[in-house]
Coordinates of C-alpha atoms in Angstrom, one line a residue:
X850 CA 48.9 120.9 110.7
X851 CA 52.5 119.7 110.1
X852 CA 54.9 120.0 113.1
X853 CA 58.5 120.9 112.9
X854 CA 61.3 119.3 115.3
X855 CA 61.7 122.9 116.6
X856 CA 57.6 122.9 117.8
X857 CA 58.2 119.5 119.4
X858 CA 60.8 121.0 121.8
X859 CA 58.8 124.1 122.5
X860 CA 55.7 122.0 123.5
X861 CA 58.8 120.0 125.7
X862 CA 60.3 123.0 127.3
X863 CA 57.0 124.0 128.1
X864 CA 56.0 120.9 130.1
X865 CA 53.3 120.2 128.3
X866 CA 52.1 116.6 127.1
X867 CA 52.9 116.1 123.4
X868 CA 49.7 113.7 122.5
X869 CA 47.2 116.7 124.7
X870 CA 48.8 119.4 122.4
X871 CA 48.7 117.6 119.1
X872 CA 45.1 116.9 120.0
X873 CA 44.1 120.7 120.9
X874 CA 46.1 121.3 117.7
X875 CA 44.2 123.4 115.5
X876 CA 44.7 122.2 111.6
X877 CA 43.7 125.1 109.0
X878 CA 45.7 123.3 106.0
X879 CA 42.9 122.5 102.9
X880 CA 44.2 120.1 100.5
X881 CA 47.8 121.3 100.8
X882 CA 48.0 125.2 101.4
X883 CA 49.1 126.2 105.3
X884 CA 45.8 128.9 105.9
X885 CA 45.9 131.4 108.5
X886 CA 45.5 134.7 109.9
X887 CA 47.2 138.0 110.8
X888 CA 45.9 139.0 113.8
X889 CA 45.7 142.7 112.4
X890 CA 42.2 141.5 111.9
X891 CA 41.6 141.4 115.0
X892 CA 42.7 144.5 115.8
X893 CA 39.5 145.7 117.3
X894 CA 39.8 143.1 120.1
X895 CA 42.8 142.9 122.9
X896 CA 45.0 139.8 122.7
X897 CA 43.1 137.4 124.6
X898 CA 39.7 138.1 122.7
X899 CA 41.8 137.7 119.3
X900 CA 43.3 134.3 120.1
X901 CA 39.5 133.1 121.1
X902 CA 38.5 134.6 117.7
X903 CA 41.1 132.8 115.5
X904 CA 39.8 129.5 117.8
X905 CA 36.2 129.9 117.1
X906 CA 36.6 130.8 113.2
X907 CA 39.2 127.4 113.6
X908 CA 42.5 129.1 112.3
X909 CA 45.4 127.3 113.5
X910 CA 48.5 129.8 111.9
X911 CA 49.4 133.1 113.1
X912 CA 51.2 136.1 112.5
X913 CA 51.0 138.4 115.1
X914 CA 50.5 142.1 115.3
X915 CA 53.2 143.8 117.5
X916 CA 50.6 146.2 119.0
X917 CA 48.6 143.2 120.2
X918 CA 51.1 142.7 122.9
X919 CA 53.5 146.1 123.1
X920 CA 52.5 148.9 125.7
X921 CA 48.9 150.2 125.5
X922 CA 47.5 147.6 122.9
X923 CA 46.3 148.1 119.9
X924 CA 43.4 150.4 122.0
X925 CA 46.7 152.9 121.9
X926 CA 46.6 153.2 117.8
X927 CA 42.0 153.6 117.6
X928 CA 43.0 156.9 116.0
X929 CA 44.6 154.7 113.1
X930 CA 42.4 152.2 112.1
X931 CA 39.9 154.3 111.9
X932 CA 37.8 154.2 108.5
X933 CA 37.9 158.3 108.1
X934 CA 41.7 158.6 109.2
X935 CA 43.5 160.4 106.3
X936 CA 47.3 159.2 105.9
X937 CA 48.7 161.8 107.8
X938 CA 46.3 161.3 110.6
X939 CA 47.6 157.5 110.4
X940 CA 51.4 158.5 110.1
X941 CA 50.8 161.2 113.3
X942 CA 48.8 158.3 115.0
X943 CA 51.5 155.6 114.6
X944 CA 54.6 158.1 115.2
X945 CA 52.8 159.1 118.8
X946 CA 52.7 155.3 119.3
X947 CA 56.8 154.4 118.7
X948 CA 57.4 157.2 121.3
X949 CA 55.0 155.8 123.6
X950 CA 56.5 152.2 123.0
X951 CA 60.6 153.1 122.9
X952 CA 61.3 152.2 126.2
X953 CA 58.7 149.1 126.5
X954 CA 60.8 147.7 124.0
X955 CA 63.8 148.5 125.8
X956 CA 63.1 147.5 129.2
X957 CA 60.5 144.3 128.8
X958 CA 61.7 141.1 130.8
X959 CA 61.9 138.6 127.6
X960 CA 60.0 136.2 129.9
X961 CA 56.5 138.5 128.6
X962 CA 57.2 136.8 125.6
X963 CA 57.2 133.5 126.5
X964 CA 54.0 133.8 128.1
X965 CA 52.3 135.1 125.2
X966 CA 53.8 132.1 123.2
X967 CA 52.6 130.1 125.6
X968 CA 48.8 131.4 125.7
X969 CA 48.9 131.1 121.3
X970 CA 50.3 127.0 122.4
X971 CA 47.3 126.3 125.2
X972 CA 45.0 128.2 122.6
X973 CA 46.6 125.2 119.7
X974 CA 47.6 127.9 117.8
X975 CA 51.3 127.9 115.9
X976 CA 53.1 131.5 116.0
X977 CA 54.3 131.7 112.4
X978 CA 55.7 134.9 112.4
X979 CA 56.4 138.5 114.5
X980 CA 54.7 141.3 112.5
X981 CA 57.0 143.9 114.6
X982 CA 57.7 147.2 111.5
X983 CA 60.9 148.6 112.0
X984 CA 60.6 152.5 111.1
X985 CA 63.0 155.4 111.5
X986 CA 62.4 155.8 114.7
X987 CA 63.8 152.6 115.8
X988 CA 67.4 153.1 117.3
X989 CA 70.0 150.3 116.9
X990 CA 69.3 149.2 120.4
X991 CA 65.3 149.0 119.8
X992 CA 66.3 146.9 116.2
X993 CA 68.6 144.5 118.0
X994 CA 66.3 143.8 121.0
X995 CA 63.0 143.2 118.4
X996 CA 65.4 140.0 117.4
X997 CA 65.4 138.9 120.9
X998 CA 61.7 139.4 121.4
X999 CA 61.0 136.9 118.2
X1000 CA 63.5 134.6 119.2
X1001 CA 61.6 134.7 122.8
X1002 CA 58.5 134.7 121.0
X1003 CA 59.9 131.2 119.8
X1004 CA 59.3 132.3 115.3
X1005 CA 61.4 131.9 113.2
X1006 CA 60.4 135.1 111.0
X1007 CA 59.9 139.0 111.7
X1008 CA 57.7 140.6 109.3
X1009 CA 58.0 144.3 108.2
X1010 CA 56.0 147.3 107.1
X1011 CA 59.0 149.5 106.7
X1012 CA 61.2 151.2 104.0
X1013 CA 64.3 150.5 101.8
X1014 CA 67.0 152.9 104.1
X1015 CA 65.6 151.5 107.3
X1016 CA 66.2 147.7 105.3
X1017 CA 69.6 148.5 105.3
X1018 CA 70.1 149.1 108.7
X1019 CA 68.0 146.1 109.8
X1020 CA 70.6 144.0 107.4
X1021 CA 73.1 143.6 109.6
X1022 CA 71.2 142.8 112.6
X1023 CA 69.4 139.8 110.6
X1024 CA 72.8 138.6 109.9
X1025 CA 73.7 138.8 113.2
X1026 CA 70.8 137.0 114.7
X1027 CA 70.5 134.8 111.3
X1028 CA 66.5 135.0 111.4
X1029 CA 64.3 135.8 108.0
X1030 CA 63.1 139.2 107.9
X1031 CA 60.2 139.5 105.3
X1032 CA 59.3 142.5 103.8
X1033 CA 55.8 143.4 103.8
X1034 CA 54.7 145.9 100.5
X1035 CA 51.9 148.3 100.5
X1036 CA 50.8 150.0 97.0
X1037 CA 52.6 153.4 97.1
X1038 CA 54.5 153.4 93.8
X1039 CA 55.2 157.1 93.6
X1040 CA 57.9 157.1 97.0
X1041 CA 61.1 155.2 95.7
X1042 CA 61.6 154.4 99.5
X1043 CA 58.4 152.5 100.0
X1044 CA 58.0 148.4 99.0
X1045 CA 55.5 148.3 96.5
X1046 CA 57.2 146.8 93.2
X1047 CA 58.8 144.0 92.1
X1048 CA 62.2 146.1 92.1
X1049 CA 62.0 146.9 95.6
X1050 CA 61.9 143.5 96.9
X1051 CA 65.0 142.6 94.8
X1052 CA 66.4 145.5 96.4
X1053 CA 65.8 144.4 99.7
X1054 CA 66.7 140.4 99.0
X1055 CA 69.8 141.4 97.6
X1056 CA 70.6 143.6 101.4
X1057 CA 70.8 140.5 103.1
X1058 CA 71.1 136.6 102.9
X1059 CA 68.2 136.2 105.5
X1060 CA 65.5 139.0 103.9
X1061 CA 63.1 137.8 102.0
X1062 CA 59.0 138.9 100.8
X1063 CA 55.8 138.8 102.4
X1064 CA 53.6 139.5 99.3
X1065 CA 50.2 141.5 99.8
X1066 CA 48.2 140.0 96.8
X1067 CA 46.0 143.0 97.5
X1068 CA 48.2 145.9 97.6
X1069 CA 50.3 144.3 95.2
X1070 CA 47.0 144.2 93.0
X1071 CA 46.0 147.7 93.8
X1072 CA 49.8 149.3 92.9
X1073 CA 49.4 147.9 89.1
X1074 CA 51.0 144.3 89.7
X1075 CA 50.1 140.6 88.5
X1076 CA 50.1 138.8 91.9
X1077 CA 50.3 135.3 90.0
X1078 CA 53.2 136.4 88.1
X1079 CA 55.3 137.2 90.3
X1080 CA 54.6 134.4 92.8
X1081 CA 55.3 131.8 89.4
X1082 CA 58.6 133.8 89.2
X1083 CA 59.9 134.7 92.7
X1084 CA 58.3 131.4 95.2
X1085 CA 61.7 130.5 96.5
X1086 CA 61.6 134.2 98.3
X1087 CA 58.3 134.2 99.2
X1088 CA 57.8 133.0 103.3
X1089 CA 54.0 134.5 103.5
X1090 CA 51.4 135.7 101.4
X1091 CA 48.5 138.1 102.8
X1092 CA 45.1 137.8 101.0
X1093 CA 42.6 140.7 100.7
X1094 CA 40.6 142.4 97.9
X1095 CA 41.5 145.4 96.7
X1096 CA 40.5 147.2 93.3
X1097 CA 43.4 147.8 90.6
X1098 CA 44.6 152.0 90.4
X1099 CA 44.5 151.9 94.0
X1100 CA 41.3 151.1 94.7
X1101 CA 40.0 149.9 98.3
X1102 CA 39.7 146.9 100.3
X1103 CA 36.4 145.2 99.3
X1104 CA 34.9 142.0 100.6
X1105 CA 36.2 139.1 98.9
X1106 CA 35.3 138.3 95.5
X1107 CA 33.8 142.3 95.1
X1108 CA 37.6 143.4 93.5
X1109 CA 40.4 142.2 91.3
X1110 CA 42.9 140.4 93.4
X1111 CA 43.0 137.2 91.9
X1112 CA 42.7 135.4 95.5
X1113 CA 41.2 132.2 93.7
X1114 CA 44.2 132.2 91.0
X1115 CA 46.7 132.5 93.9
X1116 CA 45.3 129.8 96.0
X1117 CA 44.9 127.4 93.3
X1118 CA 48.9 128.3 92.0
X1119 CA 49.4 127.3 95.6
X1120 CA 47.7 124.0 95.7
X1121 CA 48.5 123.2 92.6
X1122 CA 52.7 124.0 92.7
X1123 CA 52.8 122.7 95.9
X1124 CA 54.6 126.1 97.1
X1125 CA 55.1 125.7 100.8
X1126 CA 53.8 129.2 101.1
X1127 CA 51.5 130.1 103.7
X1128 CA 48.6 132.7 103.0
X1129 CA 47.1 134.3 105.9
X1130 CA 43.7 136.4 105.6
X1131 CA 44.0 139.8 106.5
X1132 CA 40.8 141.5 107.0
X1133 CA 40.8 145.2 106.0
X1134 CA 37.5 146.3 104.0
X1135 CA 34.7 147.7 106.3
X1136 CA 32.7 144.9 107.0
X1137 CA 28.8 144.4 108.4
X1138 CA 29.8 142.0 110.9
X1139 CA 32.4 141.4 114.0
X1140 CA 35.9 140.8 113.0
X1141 CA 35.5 137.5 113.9
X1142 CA 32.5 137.0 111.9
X1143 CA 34.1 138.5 108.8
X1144 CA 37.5 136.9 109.2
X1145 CA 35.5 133.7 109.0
X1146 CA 33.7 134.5 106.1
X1147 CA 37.3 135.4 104.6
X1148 CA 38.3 131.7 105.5
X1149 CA 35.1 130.5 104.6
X1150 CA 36.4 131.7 101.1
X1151 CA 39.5 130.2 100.5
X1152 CA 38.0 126.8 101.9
X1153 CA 35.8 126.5 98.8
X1154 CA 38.0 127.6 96.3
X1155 CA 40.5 124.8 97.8
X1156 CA 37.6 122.5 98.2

């Protein structure tokens, strides 16, 4: 794992030995390309169960799953990850939790934060990025105080499931703070508001000087896009990729190597390019073992093709 100047003084703030850290330092870099994991995988287990997860499968990068540390947990969204959940049982599910969480966000000493960067630092695990998804419901005060919970959190990047209108009112606010917001694209093509194509990332990089892509090869795949292509085209944007399988024409998550993402192609235009790209598994098909067991088979994956 390569350490920045900025993880040196986190690891001195902290009081913590440098030569004990950088040996508990988990290294999940094959041949090149920085591996890693949203912890969305893990969204079966509470925090302190996922970090010993991403330990045991030996991931050493994560983005982190706002749930996995707001009010309630992710036990407060069940009704959302489950397998039968329509989309409006998700949307319904995930609008009952940004009520429940409003004035969490509000109120929260920013000291929580440090503590949970703290536990991800004992564990040797770098925080990469804050998966927090601005939506409508968000007020100004609730955007504004996210930034401050990243820059507690000690990233350098939010990451964001949300939509072009509610991009533009984040704009300002990344400005202000001057912290990369990525934009994280599903595969619904047919809502203009939605990222999902090439043209609504350029949208959204051209909002602000600090917004850039996080690029779902497996969404991207599923919505009718060439993954490859538009990495070749649009690298110098690109701050994270996640990897998953899903069928073209908006077909499901499957286990690796069972659809047509081309994860293979992608890590090898990786390694090969030398993008300083991370790509983080993010485990989504229904899968016959423990999250931990299949987020390691997921790893297990990319390991041989960078072998």
């Amino acid at each position: 794992m390569t350490y920045s100047r900025r993880h040196f003084t986190r690891l001195a703030l902290a009081g913590l030995p440098l030569s004990s850290a950088l040996a508990r330092a988990i290294d999940s870099k094959i041949n090149g390309v920085q591996l890693g994991v949203q912890s969305y995988s893990f969204r079966d287990l509470p925090l302190d169960d996922a970090i010993k997860a991403m330990v045991a499968d030996g991931l050493g990068d994560c983005e982190l799953f706002s749930p996995h540390i707001e009010a309630g947990g992710v036990k407060a969204l069940e009704a959302a990850f489950q397998p039968s959940a329509t989309p409006a049982q998700r949307k319904a599910a995930f609008k009952a939790y940004e009520e429940k969480v409003h004035e969490w966000r509000l109120s929260v000493p920013l000291d929580y934060f440090k503590e949970v960067r703290k536990k991800f630092d004992d564990a040797g695990i770098n925080l990469y990025a804050y998966n927090l998804s601005f939506s409508e419901h968000f007020t100004d005060e609730e955007i504004n105080r996210g930034f401050l919970m990243a820059k507690a959190l000690g990233v350098d990047i939010i990451t964001a499931s949300t939509t072009l209108p509610v991009a533009k009112r984040v704009a300002p606010f990344a400005d202000q703070h001057k912290m990369i917001v990525a934009m994280h694209g599903h595969s619904d093509v047919k809502d203009p508001n939605q990222f999902a194509t090439p043209q609504s990332f350029a949208t959204a990089v051209a909002m602000s000087k600090y917004f850039r892509v996080n690029l779902d090869i497996g969404h991207f795949t599923a919505a009718g896009f060439d993954a490859v292509d538009y990495i070749q085209r649009n690298h110098d944007v690109i701050v994270l990729l996640h990897l998953k399988d899903r069928k073209k024409n908006q077909g499901p998550n499957v286990p690796w190597g069972e659809g047509d993402t081309p994860i293979k192609q992608v890590l090898l235009l990786l390694k090969e390019n030398r993008y300083p790209i991370p790509a983080f598994v993010e485990y989504e098909y229904k899968g016959s073992g423990s999250s931990q067991e299949e987020v390691a088979k997921c790893y297990e994956y990319c390991k041989n093709v960078l072998a």
